[in-house]
mmCIF file of C-alpha atoms (C1' of nucleotides) in Angstrom:
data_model
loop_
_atom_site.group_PDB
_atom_site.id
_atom_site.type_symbol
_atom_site.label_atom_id
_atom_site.label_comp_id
_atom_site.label_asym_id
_atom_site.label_seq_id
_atom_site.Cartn_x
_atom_site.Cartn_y
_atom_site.Cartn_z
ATOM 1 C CA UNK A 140 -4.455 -14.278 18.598
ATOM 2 C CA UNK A 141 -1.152 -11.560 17.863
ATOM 3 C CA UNK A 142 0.096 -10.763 14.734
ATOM 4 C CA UNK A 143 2.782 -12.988 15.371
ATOM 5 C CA UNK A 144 0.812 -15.706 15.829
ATOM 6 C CA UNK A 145 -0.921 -14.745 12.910
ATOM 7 C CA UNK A 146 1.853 -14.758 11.094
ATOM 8 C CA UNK A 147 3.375 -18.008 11.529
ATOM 9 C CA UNK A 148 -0.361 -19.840 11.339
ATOM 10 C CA UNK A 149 -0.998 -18.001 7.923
ATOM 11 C CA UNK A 150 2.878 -17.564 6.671
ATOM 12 C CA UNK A 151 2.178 -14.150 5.563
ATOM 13 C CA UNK A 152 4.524 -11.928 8.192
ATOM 14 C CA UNK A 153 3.617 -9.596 10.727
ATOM 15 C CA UNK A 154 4.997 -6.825 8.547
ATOM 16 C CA UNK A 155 3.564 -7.705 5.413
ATOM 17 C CA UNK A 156 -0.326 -8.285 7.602
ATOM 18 C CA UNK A 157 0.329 -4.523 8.745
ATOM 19 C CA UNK A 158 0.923 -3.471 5.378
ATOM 20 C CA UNK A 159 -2.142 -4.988 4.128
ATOM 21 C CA UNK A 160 -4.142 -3.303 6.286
ATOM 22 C CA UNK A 161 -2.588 -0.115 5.579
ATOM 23 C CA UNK A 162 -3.289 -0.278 2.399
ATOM 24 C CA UNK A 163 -6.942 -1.463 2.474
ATOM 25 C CA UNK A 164 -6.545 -5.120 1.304
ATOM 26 C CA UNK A 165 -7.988 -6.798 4.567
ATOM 27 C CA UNK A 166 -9.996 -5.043 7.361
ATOM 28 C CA UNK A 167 -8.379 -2.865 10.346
ATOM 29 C CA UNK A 168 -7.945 -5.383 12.764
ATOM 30 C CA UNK A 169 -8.907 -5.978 16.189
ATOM 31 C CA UNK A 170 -7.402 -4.213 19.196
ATOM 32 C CA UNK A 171 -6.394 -5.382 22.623
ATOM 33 C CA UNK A 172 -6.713 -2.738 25.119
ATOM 34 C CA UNK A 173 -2.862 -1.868 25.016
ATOM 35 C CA UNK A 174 -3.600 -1.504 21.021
ATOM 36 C CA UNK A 175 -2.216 -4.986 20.218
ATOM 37 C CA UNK A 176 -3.900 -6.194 17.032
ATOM 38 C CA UNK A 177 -6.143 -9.724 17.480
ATOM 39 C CA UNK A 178 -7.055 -11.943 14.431
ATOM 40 C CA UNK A 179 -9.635 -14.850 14.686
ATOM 41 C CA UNK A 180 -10.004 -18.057 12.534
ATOM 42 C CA UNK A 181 -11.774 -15.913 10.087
ATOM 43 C CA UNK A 182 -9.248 -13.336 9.460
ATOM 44 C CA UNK A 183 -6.497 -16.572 9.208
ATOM 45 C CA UNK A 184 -8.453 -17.606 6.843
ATOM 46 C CA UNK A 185 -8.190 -14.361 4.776
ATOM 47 C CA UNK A 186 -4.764 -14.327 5.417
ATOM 48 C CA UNK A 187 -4.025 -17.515 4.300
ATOM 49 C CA UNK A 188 -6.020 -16.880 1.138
ATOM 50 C CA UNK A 189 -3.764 -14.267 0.659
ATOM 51 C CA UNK A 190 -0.998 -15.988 0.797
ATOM 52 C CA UNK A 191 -1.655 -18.722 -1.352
ATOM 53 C CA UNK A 192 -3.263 -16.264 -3.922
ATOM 54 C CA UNK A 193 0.515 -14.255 -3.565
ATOM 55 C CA UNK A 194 2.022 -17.862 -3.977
ATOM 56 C CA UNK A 195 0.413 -18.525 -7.716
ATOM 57 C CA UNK A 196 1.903 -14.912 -8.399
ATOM 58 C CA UNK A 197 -1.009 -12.577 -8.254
ATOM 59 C CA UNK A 198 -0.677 -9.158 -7.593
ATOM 60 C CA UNK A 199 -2.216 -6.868 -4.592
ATOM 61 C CA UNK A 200 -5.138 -5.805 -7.452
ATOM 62 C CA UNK A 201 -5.835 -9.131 -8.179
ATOM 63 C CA UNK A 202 -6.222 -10.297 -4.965
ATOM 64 C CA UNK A 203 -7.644 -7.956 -3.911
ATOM 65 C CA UNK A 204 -10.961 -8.911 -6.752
ATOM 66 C CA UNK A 205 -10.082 -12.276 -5.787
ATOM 67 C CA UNK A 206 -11.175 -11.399 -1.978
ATOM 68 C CA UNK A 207 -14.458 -10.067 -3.093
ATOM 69 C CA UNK A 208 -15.720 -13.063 -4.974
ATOM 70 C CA UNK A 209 -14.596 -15.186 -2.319
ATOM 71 C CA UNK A 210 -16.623 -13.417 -0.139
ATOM 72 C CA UNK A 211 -19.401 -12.577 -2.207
ATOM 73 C CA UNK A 212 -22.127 -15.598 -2.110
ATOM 74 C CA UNK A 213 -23.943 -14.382 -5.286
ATOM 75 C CA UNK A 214 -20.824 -14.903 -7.355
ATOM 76 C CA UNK A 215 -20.268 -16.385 -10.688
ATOM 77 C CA UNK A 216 -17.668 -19.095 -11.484
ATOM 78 C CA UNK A 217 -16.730 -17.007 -14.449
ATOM 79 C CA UNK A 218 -15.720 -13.710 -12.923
ATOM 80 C CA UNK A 219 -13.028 -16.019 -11.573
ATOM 81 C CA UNK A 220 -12.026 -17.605 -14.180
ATOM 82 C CA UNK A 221 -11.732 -14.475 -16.009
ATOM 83 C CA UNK A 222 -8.965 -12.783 -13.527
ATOM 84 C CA UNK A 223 -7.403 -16.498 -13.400
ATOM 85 C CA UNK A 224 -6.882 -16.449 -17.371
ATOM 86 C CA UNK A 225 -5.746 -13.224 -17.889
ATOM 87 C CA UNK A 226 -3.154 -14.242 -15.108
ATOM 88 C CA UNK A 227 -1.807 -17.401 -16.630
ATOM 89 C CA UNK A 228 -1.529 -15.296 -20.093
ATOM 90 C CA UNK A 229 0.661 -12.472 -18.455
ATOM 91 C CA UNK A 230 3.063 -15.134 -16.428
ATOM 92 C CA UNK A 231 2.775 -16.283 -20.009
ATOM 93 C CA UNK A 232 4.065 -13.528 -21.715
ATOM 94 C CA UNK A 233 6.511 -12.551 -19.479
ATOM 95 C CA UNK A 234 7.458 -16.720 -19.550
ATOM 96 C CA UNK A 235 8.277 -16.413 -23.320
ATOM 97 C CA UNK A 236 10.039 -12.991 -22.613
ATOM 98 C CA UNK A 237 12.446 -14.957 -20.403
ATOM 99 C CA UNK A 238 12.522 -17.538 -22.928
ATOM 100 C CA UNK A 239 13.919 -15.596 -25.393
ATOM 101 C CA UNK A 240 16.536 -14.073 -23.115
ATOM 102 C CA UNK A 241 17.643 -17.538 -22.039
ATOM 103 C CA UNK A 242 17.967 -18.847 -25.578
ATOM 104 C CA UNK A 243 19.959 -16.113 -26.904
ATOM 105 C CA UNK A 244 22.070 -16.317 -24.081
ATOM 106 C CA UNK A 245 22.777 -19.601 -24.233
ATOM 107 C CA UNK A 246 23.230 -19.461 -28.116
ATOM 108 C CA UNK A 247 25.920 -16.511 -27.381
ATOM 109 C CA UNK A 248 27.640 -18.135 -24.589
ATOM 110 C CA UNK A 249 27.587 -21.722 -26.796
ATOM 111 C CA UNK A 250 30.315 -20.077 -29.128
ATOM 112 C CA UNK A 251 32.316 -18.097 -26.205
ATOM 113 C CA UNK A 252 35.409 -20.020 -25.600
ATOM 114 C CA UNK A 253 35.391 -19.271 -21.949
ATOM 115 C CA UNK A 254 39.021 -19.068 -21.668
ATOM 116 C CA UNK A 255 42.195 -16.348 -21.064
ATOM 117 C CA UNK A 256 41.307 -15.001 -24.196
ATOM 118 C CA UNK A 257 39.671 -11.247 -24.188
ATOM 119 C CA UNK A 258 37.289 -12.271 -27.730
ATOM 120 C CA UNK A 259 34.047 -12.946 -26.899
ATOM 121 C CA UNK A 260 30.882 -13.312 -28.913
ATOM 122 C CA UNK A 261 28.704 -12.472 -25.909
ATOM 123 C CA UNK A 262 30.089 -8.763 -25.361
ATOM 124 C CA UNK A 263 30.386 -8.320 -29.053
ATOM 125 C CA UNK A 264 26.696 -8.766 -29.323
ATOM 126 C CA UNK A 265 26.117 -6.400 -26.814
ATOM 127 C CA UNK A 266 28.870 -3.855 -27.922
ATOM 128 C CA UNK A 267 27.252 -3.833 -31.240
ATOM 129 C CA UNK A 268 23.991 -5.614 -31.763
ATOM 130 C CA UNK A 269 24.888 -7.339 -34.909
ATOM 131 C CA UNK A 270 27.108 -10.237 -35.815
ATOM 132 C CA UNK A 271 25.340 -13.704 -34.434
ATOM 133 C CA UNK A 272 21.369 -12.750 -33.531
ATOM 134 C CA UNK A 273 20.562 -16.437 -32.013
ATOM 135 C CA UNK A 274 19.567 -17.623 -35.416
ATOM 136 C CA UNK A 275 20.122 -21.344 -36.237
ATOM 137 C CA UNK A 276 23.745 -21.619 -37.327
ATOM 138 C CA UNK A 277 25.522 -24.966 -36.681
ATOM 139 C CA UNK A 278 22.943 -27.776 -34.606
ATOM 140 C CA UNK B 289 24.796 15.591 -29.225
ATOM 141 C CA UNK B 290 22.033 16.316 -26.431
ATOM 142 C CA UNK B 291 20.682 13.998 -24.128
ATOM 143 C CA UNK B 292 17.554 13.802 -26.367
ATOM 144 C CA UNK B 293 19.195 12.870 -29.345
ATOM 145 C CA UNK B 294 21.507 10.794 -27.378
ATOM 146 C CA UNK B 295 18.247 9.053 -25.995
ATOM 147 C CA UNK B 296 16.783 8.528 -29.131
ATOM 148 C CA UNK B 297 19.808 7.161 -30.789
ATOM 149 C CA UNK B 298 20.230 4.549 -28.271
ATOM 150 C CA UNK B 299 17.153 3.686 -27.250
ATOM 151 C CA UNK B 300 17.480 4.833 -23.362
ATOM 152 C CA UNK B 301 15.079 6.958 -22.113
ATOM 153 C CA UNK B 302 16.696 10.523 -20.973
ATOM 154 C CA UNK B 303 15.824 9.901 -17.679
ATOM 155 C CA UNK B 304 17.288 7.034 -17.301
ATOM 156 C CA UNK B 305 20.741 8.291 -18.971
ATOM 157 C CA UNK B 306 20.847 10.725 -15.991
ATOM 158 C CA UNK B 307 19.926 8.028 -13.279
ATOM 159 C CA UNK B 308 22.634 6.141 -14.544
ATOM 160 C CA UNK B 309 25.290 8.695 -14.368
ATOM 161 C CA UNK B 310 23.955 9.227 -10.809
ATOM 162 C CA UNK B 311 24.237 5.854 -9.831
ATOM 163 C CA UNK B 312 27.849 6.093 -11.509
ATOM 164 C CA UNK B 313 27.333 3.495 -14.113
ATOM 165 C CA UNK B 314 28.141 5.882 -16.723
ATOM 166 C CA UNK B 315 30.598 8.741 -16.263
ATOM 167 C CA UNK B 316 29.518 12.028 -16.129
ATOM 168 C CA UNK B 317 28.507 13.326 -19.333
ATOM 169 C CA UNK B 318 30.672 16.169 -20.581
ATOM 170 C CA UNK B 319 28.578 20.023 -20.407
ATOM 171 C CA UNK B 320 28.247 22.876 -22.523
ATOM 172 C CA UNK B 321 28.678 25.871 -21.144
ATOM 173 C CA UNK B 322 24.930 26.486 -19.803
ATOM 174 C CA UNK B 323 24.764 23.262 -18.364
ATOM 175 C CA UNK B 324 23.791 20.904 -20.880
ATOM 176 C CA UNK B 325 24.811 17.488 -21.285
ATOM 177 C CA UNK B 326 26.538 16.549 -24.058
ATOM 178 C CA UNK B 327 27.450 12.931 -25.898
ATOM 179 C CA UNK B 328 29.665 11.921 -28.398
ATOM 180 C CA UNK B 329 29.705 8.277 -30.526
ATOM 181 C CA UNK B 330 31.695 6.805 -27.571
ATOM 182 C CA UNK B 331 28.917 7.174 -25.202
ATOM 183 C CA UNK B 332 26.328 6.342 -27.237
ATOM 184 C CA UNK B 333 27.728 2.968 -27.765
ATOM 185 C CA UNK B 334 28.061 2.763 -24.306
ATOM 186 C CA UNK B 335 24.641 3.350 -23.811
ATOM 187 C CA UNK B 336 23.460 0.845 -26.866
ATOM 188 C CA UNK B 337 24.931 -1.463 -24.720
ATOM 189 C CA UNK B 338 23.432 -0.793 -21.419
ATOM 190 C CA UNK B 339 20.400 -1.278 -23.111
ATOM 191 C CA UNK B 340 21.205 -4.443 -25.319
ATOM 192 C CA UNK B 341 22.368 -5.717 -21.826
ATOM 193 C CA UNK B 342 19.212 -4.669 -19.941
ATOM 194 C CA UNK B 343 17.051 -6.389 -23.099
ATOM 195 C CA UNK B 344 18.389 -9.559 -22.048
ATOM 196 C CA UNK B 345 17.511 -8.945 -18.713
ATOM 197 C CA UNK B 346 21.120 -8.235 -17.011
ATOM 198 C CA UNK B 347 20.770 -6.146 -13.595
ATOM 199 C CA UNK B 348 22.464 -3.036 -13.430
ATOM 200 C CA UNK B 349 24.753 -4.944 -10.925
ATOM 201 C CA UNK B 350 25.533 -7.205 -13.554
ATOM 202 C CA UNK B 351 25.947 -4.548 -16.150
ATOM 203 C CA UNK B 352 28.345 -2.827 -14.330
ATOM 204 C CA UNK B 353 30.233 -5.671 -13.904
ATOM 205 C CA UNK B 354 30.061 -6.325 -18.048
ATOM 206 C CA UNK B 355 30.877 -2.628 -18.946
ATOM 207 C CA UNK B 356 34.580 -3.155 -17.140
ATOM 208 C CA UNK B 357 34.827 -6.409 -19.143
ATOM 209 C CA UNK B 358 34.283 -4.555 -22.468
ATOM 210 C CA UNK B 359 36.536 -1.854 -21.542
ATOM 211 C CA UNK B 360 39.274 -3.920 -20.232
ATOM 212 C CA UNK B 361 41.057 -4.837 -23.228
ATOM 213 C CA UNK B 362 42.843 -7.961 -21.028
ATOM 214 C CA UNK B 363 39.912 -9.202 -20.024
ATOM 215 C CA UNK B 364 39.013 -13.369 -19.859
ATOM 216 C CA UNK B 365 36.415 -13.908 -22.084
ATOM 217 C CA UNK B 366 36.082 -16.848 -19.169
ATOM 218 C CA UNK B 367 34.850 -14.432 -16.576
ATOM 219 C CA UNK B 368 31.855 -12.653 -18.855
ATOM 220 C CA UNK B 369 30.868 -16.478 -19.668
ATOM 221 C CA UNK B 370 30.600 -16.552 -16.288
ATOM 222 C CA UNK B 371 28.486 -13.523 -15.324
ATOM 223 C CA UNK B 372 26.517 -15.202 -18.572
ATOM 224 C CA UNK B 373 26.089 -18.301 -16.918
ATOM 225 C CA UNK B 374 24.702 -16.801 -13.656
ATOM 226 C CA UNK B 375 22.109 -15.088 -15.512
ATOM 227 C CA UNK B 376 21.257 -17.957 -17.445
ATOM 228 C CA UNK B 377 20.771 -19.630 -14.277
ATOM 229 C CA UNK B 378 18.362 -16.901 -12.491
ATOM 230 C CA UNK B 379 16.496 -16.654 -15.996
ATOM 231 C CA UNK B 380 15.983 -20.527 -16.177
ATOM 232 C CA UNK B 381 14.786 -20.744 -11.901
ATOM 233 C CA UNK B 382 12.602 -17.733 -12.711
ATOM 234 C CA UNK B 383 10.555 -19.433 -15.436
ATOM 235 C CA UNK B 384 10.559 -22.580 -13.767
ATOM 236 C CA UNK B 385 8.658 -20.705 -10.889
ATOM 237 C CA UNK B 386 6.488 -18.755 -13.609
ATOM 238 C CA UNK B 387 5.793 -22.697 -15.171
ATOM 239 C CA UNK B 388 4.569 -24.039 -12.363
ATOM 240 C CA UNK B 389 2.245 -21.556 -11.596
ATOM 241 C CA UNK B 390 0.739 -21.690 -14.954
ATOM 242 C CA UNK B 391 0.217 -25.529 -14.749
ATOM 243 C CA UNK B 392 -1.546 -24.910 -11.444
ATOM 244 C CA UNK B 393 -3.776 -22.339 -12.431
ATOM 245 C CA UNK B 394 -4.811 -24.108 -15.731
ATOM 246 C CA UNK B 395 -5.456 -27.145 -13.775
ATOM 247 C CA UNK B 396 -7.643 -25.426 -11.238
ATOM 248 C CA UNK B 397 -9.458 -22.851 -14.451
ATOM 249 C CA UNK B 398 -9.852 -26.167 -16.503
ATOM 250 C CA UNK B 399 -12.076 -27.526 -14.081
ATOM 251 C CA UNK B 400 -13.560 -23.608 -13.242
ATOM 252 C CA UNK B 401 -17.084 -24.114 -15.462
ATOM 253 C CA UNK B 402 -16.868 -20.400 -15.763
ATOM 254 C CA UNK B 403 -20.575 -20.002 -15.478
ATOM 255 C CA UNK B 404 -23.221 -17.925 -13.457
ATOM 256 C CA UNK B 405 -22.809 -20.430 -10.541
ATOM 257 C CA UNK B 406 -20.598 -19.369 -7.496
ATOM 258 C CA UNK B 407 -18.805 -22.921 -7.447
ATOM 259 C CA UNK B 408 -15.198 -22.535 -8.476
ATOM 260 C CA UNK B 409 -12.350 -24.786 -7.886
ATOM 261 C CA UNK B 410 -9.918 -21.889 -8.362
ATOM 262 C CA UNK B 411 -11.332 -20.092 -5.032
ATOM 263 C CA UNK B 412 -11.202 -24.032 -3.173
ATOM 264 C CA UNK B 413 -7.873 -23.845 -3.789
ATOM 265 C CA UNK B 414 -6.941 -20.192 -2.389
ATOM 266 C CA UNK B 415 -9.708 -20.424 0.602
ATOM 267 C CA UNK B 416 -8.341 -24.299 1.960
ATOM 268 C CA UNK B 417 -5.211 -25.153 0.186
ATOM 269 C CA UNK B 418 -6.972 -28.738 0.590
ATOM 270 C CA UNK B 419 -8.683 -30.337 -2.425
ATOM 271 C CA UNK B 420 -7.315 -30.730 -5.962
ATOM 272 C CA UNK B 421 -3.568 -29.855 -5.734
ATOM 273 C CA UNK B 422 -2.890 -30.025 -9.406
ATOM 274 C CA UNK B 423 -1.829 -33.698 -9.807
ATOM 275 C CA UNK B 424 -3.038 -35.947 -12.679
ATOM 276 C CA UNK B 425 -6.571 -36.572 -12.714
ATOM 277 C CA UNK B 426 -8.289 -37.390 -15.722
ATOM 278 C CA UNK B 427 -6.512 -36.254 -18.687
ATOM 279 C "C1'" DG C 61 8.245 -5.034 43.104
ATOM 280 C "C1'" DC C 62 11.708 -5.296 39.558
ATOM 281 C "C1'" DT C 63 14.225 -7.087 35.755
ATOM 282 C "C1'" DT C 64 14.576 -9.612 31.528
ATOM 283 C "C1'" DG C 65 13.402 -11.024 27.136
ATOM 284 C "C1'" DA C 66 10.104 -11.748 23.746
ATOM 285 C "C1'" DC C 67 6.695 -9.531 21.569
ATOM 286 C "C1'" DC C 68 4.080 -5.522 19.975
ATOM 287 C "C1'" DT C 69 3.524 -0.516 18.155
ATOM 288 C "C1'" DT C 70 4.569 3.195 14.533
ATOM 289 C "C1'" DG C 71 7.558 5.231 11.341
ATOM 290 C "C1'" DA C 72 11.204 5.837 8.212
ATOM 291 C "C1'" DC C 73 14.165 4.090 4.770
ATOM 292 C "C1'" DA C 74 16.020 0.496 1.212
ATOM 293 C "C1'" DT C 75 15.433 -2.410 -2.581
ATOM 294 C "C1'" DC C 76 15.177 -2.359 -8.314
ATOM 295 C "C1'" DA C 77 14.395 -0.011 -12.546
ATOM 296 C "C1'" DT C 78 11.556 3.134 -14.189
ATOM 297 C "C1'" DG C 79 8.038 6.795 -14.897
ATOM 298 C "C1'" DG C 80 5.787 11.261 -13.870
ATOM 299 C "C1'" DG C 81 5.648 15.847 -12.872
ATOM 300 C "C1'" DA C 82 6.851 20.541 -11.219
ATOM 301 C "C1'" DA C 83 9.543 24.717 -11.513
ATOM 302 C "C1'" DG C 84 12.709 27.067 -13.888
ATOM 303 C "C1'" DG C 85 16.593 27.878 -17.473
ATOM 304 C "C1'" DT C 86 18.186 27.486 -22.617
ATOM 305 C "C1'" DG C 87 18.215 27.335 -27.740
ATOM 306 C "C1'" DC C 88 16.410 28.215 -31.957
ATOM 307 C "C1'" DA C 89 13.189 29.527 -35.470
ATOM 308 C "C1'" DC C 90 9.839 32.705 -36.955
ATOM 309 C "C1'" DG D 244 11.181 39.107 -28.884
ATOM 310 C "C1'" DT D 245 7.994 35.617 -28.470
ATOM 311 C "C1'" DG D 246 6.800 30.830 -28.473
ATOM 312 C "C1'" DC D 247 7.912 26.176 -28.234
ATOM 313 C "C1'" DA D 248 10.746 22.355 -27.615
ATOM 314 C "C1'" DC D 249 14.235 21.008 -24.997
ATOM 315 C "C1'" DC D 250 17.189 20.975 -20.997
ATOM 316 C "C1'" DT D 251 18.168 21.244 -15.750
ATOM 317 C "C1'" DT D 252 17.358 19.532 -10.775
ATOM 318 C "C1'" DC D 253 14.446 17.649 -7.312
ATOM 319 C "C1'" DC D 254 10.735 15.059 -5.405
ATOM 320 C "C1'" DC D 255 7.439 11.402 -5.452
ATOM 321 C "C1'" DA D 256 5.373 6.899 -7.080
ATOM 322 C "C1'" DT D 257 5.323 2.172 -8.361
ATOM 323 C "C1'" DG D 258 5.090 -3.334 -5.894
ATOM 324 C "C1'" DA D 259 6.120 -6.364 -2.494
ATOM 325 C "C1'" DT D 260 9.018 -6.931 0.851
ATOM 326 C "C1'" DG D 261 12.856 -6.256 4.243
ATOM 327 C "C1'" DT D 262 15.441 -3.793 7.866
ATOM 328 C "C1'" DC D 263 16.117 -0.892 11.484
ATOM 329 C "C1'" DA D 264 15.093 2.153 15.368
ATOM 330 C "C1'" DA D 265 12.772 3.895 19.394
ATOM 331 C "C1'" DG D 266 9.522 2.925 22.382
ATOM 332 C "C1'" DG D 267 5.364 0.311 24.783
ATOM 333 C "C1'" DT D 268 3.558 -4.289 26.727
ATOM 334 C "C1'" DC D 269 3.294 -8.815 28.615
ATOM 335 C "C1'" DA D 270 4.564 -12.738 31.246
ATOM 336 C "C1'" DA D 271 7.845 -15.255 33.820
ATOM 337 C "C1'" DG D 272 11.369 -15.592 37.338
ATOM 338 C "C1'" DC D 273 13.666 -13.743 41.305
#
DNA sequence: GCTTGACCTTGACATCATGGGAAGGTGCAC
DNA sequence: GTGCACCTTCCCATGATGTCAAGGTCAAGC
């Protein structure tokens, strides 16, 4: 099987299965005489593991700890469970970071007119930080 | 005023006050004779509001766009709303991503025992895709 | 055999915002 | 006149991915 087969079974692309190699996260792979790279089931399998793994937002690190238990017979449940919940609480955090953004926004942009007019509550936050911080006010 | 006190005062990081002159986002600082960059109140409030704007997660792109609003004393307050609005909307898809990752993954952990034993539902998930896909169950 | 087009190879560079560090010059206080 | 804190520029790194370029390979058709 090529890389670009590879690729389109596994939906992680040719580039990004290069780049995993270079960089340790799967083994070098298989060469064809001419130096073209050959992947079996197993390897798809990795790969797609990867790719799912990338899909719930884990990083390279992760995944890469991930890969080991998967492979590692003697594991335990918990090691897993571990990396998964200290996952979920940084998409977490950076959930409620967003949050916040999205509320003050809309709170600023609530009380900007939107029109020909050059006043507008939203810059004037930024400009100086004070007047209207988001608090409740007028719902 | 330096670029240290300049950084402290507004809460960018000196490096990042000369990136964004380099990048053109700020003018160029004025110099003292041997080459030192100097700020007055005018560009620190500049500054203050790169970095209010950054805090609520504007791009630079977006920024730049913002800073010509606030100087452009004929500006619509319509067409910040806007930029406003487009944030808003790449904030909200962005933690609607981030949500449903966390549901997954504390589907999957919540039925992880987190024990000594290798069996984990988290790792069924990444290795096959198959199996439980996060739907309601039994709660 | 030869051409064509799709695929592969490596390598370099871009993104986005930021941090780190090196090597050398400047300012000020003791 | 020395020491230290600060400044300067320049280069490299992050993380995950994309793009592009120059060249090699394979298989099919003529």
């Amino acid at each position: 099987m090529n890389i670009g087969e590879a690729a389109s079974a596994s939906g992680v692309t040719a580039k990004m299965i290069r780049h995993y190699e270079s960089i340790g996260l799967i083994a070098e792979a298989g060469r064809t005489g001419s130096g073209y790279r050959t992947y079996g089931p197993k390897d798809l399998a990795t790969l797609s593991f990867i790719r799912r793994a990338r899909d719930l937002g884990f990083s390279i690190a992760q995944i890469r700890d991930l890969l080991a238990l998967w492979q590692d017979r003697d594991r335990a449940s918990a090691d897993v469970k571990r990396i998964a919940a200290g996952h979920i609480k940084e998409l977490t955090a950076k959930m409620r970071q967003l949050q916040e953004m999205v509320m003050t926004l809309q709170h600023l942009s609530s009380h900007c007119q939107g029109n020909d007019r050059p006043d507008c509550p939203i810059l004037e936050r930024l400009a100086s930080g004070t007047g209207d911080d988001g608090g409740a006010c007028c719902e």
